[in-house]
mmCIF file with all atom_site columns, C-alpha atoms and ligand atoms in Angstrom:
data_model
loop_
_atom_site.group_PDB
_atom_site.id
_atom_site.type_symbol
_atom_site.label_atom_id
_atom_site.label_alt_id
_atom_site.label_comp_id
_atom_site.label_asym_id
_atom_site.label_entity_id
_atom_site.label_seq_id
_atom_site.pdbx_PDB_ins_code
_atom_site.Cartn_x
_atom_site.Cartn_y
_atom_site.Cartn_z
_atom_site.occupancy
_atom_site.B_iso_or_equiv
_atom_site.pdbx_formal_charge
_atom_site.auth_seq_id
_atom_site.auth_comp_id
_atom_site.auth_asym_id
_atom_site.auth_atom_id
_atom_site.pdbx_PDB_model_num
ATOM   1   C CA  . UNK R 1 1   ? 0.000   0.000  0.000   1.00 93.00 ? 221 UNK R CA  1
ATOM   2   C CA  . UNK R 1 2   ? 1.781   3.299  -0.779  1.00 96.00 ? 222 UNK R CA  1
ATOM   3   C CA  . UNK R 1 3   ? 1.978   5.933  1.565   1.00 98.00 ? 223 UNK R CA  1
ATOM   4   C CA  . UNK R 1 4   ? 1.528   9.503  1.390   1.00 98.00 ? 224 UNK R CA  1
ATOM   5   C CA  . UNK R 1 5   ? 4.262   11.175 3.498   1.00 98.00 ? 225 UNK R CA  1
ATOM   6   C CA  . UNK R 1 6   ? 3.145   15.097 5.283   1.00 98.00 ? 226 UNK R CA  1
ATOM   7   C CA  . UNK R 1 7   ? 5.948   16.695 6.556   1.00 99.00 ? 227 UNK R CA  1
ATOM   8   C CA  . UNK R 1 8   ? 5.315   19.909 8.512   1.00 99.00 ? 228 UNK R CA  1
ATOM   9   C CA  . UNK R 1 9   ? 6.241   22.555 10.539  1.00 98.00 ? 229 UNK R CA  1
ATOM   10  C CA  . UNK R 1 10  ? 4.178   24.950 12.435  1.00 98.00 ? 230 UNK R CA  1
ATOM   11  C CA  . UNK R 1 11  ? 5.109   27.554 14.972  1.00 98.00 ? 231 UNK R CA  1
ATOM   12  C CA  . UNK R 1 12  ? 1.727   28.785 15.801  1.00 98.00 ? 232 UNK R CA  1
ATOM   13  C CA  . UNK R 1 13  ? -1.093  26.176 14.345  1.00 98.00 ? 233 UNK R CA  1
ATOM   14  C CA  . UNK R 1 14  ? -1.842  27.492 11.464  1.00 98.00 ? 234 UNK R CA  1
ATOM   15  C CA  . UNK R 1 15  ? 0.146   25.333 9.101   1.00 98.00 ? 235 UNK R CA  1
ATOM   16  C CA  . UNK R 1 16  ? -0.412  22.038 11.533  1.00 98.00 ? 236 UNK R CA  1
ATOM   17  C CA  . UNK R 1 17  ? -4.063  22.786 10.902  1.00 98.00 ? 237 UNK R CA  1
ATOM   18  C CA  . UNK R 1 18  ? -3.234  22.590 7.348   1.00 99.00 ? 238 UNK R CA  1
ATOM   19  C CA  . UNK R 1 19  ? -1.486  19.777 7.594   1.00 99.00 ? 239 UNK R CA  1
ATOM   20  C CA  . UNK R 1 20  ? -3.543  17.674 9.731   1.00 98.00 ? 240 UNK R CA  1
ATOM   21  C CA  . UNK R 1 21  ? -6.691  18.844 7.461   1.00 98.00 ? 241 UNK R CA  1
ATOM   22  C CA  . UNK R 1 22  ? -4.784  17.337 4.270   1.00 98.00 ? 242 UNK R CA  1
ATOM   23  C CA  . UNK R 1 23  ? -3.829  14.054 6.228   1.00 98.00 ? 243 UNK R CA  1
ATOM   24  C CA  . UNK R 1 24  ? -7.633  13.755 7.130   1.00 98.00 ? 244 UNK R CA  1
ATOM   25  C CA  . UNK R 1 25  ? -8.654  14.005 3.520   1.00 98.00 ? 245 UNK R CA  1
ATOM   26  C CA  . UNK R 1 26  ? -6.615  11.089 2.909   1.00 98.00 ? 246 UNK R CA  1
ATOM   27  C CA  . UNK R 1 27  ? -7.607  9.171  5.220   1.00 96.00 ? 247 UNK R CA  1
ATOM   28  C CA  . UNK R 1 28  ? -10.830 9.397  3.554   1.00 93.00 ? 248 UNK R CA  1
ATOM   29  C CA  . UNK R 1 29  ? -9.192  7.714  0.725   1.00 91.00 ? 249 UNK R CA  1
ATOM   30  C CA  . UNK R 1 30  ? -9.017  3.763  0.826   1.00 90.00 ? 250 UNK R CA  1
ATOM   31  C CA  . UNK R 1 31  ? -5.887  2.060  -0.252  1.00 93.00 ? 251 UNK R CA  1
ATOM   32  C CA  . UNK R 1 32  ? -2.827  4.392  0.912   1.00 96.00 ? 252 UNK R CA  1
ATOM   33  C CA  . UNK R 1 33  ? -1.438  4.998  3.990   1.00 97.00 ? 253 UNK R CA  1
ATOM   34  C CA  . UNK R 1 34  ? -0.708  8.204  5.750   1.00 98.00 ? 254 UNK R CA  1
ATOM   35  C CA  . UNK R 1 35  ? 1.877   9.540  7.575   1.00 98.00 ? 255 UNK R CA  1
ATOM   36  C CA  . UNK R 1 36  ? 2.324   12.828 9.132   1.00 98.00 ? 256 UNK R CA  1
ATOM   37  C CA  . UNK R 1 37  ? 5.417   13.942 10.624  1.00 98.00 ? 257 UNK R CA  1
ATOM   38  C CA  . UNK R 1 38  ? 6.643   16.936 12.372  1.00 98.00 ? 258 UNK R CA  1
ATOM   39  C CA  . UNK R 1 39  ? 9.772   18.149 10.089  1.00 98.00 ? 259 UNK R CA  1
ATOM   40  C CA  . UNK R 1 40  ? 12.063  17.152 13.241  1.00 98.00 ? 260 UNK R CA  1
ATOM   41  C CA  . UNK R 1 41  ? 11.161  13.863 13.367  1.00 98.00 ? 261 UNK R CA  1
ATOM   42  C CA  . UNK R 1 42  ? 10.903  13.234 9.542   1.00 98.00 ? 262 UNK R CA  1
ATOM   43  C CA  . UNK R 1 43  ? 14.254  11.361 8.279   1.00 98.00 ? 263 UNK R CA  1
ATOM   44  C CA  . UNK R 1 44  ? 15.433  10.182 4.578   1.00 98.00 ? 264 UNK R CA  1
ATOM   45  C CA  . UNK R 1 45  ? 14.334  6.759  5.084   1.00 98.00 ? 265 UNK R CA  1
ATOM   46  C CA  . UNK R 1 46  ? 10.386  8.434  5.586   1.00 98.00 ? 266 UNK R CA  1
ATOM   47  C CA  . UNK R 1 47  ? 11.210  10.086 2.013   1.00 98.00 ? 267 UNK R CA  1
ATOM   48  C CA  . UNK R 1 48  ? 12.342  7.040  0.494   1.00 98.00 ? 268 UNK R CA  1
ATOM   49  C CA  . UNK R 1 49  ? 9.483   4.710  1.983   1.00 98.00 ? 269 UNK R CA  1
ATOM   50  C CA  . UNK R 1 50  ? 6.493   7.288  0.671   1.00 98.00 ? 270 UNK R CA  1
ATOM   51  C CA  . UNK R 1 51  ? 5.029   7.357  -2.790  1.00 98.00 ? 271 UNK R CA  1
ATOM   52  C CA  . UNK R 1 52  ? 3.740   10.995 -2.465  1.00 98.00 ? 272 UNK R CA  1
ATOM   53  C CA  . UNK R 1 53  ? 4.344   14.272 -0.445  1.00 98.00 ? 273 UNK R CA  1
ATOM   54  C CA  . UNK R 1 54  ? 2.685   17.031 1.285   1.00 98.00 ? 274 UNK R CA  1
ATOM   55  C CA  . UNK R 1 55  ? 5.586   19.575 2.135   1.00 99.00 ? 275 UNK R CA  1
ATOM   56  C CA  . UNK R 1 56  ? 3.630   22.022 4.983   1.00 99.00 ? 276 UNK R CA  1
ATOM   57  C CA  . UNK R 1 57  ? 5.388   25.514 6.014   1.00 98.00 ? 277 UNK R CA  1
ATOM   58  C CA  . UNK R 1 58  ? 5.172   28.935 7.930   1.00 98.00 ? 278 UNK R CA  1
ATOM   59  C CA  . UNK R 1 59  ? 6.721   31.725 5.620   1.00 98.00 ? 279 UNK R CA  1
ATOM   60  C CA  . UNK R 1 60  ? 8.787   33.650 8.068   1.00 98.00 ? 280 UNK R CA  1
ATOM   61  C CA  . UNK R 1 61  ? 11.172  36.318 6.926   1.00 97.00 ? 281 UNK R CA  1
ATOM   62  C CA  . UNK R 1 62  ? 10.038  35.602 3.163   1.00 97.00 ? 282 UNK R CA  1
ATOM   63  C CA  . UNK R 1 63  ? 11.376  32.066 3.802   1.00 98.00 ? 283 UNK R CA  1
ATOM   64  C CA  . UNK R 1 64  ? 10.340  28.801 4.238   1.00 98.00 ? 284 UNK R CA  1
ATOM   65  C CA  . UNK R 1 65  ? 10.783  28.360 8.537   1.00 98.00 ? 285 UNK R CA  1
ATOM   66  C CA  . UNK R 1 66  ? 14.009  27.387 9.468   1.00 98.00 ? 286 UNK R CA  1
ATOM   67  C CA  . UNK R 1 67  ? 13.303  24.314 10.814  1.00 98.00 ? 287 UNK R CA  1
ATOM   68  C CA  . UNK R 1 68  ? 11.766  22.932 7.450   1.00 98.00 ? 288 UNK R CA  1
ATOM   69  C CA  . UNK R 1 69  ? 15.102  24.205 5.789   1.00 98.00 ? 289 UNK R CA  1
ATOM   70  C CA  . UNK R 1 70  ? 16.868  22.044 8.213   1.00 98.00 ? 290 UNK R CA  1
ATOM   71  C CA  . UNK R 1 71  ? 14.580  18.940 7.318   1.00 98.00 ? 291 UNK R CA  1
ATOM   72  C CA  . UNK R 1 72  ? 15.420  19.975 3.434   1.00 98.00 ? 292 UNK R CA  1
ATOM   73  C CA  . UNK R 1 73  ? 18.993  20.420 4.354   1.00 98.00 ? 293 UNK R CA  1
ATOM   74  C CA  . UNK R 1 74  ? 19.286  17.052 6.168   1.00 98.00 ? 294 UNK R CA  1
ATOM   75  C CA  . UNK R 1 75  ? 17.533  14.808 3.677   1.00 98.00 ? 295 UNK R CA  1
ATOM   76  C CA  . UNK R 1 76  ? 17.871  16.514 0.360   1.00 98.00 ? 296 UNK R CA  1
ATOM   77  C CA  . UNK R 1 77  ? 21.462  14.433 -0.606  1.00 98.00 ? 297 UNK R CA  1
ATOM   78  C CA  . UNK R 1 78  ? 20.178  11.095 0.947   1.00 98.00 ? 298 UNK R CA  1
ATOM   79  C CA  . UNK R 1 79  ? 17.373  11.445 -1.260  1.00 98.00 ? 299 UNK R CA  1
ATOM   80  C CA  . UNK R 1 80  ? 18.336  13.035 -4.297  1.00 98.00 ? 300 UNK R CA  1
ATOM   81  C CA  . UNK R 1 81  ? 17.803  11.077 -7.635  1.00 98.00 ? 301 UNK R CA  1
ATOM   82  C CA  . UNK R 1 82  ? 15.473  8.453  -5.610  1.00 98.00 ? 302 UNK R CA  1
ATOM   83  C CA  . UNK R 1 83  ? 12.650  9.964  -5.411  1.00 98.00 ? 303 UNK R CA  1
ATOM   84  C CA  . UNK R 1 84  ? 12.469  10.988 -9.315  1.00 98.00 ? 304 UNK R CA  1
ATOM   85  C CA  . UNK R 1 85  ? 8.962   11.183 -10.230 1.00 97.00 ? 305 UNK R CA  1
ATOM   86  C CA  . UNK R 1 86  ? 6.880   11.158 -7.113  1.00 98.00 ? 306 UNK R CA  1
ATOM   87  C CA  . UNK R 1 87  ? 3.871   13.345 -6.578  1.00 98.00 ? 307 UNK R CA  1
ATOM   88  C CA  . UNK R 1 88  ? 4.098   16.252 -4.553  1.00 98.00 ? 308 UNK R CA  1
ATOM   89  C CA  . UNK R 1 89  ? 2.051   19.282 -3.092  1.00 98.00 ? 309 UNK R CA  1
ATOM   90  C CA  . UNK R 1 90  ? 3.028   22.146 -1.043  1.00 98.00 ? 310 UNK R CA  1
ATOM   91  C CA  . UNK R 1 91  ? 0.972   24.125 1.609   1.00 98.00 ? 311 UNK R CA  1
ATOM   92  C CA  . UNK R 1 92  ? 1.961   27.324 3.108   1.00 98.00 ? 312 UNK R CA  1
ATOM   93  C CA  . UNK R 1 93  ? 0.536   28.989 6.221   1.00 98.00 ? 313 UNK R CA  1
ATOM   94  C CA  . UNK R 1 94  ? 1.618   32.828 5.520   1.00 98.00 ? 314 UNK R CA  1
ATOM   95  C CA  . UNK R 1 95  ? 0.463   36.094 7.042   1.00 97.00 ? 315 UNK R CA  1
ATOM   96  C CA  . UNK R 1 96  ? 0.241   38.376 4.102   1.00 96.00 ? 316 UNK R CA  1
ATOM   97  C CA  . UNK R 1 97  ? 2.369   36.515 1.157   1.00 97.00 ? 317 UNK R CA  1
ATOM   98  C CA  . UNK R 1 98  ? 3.802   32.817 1.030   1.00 98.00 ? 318 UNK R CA  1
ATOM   99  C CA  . UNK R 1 99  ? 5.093   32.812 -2.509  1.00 98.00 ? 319 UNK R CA  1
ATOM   100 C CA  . UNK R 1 100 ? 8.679   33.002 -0.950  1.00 98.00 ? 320 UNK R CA  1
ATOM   101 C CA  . UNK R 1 101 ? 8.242   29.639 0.387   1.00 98.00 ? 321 UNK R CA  1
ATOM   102 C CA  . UNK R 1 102 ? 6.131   28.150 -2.298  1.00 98.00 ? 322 UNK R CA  1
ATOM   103 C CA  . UNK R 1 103 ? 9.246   29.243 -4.389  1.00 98.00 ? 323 UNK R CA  1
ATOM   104 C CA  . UNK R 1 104 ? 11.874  27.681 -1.991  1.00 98.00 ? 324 UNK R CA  1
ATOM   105 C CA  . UNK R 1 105 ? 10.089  24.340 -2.021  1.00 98.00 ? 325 UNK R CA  1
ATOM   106 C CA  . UNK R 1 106 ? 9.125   24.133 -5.749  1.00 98.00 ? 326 UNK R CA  1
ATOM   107 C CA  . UNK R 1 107 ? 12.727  24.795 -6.176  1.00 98.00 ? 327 UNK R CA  1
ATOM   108 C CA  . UNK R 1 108 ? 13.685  21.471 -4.251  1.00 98.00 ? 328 UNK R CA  1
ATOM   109 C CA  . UNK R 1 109 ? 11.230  19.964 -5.618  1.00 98.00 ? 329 UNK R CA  1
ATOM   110 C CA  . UNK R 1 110 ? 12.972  20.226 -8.848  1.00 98.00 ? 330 UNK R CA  1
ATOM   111 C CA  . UNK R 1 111 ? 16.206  19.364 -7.784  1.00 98.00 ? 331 UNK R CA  1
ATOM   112 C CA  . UNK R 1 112 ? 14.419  16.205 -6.242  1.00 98.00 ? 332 UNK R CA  1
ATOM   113 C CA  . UNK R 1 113 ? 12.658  15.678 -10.213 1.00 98.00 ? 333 UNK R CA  1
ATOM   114 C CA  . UNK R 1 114 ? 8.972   15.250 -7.876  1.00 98.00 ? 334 UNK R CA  1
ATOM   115 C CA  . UNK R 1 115 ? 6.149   15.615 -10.045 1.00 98.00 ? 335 UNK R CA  1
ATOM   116 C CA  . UNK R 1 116 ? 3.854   19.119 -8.799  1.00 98.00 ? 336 UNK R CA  1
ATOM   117 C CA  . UNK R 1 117 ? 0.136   17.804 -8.614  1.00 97.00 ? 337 UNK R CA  1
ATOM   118 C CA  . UNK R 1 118 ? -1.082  21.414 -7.890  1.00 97.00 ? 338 UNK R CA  1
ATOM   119 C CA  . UNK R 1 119 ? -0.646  25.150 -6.986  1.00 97.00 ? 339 UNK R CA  1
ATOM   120 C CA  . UNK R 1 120 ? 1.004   25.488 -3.775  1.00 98.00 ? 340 UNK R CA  1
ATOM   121 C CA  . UNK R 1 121 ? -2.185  26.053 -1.441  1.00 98.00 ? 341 UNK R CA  1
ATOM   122 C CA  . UNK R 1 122 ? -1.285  29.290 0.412   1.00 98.00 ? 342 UNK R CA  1
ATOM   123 C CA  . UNK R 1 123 ? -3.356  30.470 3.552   1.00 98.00 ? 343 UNK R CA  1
ATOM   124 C CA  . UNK R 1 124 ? -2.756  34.202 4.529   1.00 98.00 ? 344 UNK R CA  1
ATOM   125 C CA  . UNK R 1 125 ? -4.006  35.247 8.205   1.00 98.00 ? 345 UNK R CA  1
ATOM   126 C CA  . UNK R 1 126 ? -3.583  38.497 7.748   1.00 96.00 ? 346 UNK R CA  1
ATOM   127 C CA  . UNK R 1 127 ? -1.880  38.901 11.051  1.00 95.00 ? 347 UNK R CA  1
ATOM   128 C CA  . UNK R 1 128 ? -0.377  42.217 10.825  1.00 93.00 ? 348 UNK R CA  1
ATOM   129 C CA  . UNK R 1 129 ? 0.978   43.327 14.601  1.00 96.00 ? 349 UNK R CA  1
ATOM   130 C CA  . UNK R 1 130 ? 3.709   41.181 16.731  1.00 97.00 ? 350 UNK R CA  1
ATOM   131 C CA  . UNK R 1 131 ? 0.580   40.161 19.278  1.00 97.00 ? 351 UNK R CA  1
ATOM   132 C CA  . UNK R 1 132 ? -1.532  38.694 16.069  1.00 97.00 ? 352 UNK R CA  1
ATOM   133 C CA  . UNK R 1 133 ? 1.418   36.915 14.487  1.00 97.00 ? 353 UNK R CA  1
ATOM   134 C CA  . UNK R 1 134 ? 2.663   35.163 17.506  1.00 97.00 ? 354 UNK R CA  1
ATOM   135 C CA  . UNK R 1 135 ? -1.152  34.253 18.813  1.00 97.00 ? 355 UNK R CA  1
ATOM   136 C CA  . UNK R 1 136 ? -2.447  31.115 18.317  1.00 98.00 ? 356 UNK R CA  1
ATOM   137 C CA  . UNK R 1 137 ? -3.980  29.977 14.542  1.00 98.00 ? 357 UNK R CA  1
ATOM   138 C CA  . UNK R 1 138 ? -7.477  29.231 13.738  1.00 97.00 ? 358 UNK R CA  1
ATOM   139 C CA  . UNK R 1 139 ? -7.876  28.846 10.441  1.00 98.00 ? 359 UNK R CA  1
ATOM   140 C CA  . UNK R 1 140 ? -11.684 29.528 8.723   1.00 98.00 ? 360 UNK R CA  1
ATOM   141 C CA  . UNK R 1 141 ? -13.127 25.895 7.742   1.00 98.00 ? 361 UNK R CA  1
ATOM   142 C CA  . UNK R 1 142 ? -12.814 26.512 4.016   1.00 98.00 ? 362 UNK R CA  1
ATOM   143 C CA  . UNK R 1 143 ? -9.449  26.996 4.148   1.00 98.00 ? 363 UNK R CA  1
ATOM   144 C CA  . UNK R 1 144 ? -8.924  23.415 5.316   1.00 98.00 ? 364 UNK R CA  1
ATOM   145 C CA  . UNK R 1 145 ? -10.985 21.844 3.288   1.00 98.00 ? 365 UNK R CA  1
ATOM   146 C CA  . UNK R 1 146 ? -8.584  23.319 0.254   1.00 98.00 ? 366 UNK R CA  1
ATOM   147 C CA  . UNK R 1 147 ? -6.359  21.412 2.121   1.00 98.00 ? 367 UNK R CA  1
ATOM   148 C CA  . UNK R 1 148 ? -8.207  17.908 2.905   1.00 98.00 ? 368 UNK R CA  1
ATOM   149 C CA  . UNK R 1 149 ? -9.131  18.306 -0.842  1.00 98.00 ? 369 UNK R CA  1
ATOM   150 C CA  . UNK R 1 150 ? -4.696  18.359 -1.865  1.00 98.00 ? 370 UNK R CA  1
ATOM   151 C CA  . UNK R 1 151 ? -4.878  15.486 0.593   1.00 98.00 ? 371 UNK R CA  1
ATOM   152 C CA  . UNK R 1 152 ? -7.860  13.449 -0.600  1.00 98.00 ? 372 UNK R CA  1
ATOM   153 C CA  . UNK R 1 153 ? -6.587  14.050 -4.066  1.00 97.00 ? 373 UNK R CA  1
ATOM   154 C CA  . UNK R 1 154 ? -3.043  13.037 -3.637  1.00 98.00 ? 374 UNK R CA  1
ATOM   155 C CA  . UNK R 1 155 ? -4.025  9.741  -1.708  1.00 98.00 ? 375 UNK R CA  1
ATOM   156 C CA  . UNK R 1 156 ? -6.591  8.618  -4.651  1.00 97.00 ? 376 UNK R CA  1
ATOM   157 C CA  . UNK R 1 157 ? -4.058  9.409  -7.296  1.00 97.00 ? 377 UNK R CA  1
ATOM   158 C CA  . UNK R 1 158 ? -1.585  7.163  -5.124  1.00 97.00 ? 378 UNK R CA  1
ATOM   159 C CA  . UNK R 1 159 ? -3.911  4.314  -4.635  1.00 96.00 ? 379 UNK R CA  1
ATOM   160 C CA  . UNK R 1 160 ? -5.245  4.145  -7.814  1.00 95.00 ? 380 UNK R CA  1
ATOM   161 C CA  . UNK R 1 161 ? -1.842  4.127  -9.135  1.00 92.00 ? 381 UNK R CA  1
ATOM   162 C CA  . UNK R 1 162 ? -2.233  7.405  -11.752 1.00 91.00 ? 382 UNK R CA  1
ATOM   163 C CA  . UNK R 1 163 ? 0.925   9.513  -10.180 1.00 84.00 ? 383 UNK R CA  1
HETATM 164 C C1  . FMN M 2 .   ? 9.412   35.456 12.620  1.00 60.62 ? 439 FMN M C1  1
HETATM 165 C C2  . FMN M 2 .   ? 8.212   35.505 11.708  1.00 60.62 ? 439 FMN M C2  1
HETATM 166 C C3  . FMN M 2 .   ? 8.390   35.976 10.420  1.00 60.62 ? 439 FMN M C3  1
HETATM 167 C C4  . FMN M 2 .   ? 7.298   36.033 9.545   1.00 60.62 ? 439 FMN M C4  1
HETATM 168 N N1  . FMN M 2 .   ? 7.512   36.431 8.251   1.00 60.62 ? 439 FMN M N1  1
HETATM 169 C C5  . FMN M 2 .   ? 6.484   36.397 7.361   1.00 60.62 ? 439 FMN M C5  1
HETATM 170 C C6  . FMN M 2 .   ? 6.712   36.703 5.988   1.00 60.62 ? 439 FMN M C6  1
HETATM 171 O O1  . FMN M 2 .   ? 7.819   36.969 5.552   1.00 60.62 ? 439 FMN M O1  1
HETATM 172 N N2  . FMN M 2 .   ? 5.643   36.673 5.139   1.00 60.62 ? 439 FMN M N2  1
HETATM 173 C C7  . FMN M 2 .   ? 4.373   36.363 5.581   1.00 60.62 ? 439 FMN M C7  1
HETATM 174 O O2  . FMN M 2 .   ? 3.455   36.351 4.762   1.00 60.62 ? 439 FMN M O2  1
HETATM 175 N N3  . FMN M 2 .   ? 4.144   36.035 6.879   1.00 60.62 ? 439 FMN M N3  1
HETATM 176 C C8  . FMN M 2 .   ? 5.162   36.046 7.775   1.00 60.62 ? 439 FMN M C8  1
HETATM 177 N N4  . FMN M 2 .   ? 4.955   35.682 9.082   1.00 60.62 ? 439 FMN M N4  1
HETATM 178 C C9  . FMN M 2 .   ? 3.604   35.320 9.512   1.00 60.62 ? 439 FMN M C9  1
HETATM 179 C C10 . FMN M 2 .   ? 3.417   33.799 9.564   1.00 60.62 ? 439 FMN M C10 1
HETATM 180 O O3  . FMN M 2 .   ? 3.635   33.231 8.309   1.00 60.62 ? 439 FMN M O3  1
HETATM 181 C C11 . FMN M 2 .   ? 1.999   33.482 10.046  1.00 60.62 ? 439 FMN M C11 1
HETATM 182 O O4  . FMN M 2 .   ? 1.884   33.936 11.382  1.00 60.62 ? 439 FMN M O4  1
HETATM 183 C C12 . FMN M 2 .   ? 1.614   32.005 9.971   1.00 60.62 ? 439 FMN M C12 1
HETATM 184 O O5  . FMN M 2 .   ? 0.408   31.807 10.647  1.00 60.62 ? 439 FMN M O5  1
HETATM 185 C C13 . FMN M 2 .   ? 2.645   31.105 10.588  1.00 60.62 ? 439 FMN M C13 1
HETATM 186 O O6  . FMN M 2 .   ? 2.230   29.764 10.513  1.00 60.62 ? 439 FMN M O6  1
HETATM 187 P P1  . FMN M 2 .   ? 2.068   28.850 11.835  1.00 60.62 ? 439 FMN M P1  1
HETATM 188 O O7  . FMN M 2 .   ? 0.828   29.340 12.524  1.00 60.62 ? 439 FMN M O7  1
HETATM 189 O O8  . FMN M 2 .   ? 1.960   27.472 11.324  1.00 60.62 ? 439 FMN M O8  1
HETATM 190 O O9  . FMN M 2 .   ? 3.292   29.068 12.657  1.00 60.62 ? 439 FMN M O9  1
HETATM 191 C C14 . FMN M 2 .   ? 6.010   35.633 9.984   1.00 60.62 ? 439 FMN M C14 1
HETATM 192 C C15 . FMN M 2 .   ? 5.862   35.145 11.301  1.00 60.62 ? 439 FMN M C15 1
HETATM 193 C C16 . FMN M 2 .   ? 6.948   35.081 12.148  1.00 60.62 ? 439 FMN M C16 1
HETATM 194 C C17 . FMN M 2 .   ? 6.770   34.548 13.548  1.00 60.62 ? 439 FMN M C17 1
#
């Protein structure tokens, strides 16, 4: 049964919202597994095991977080050229932009030859002032569904073999 691999990180909910709406979606799907990982815990061998990816982000400082880099940074060489043309999707939890981090992942994504299966999904809270930004996330309902929907459809595609 293939898996579908979520990798996330998420300072203040938002993006583990996303992430955890996108592994329910898939779970809705019979006939892959799903596995959802904080990015610290998430090593090459998870990479190498999965079929498909969800790669699930904060933008901070028009970047990707930090401690997804270091996930990137840690697995990209013990991955690179095995992976070549698995599925992948991207969400971004952002207060105002995201395409920063859409970029930075897309870009890896490249270098790992995965195959896009949308549009990054980007969520913006609009959190403007230091209190907003570091409050805790609640993200409106049909935001996450965008996301169980990139999970739902990445999980069919895997199980019925069409990625
Ligand atoms: C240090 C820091 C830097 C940030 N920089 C950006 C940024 O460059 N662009 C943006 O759109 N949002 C930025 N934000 C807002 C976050 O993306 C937003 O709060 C989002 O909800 C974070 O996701 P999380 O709830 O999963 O941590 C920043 C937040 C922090 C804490």
């Amino acid at each position: 049964m293939p898996t579908l691999l979520i990798v996330y990180h998420s300072l203040t909910g938002g993006t583990l919202q996303m992430a955890q709406a996108a592994a329910a979606g898939a779970a809705r799907e019979t006939g892959t597994r799903t596995l959802l990982l904080r990015c610290e815990d998430a090593q090459p061998r998870d990479l190498l095991n999965a079929g498909g990816y969800i790669f699930a982000t904060p933008e901070n400082l028009a970047s990707m977080s930090g401690k997804m880099k270091d996930f990137f940074d840690r697995t990209y060489y013990p991955a690179l050229d095995r992976l070549n043309g698995r599925p992948y999707a991207a969400l971004i939890c952002a207060g105002s932009d995201g395409r920063s981090a859409a970029k930075q992942i897309e870009r890896i994504a490249m270098g790992w030859r995965l195959r896009s299966i949308a549009e990054p999904t980007i969520v913006c809270t609009h959190a403007q002032t230091p209190e907003e930004i570091l409050r805790a996330k609640h993200l409106p309902q049909e935001d996450l569904l965008a996301c169980e929907e990139i999970g739902a459809t990445l999980a069919a595609g895997l199980a019925l073999g069409i990625f």
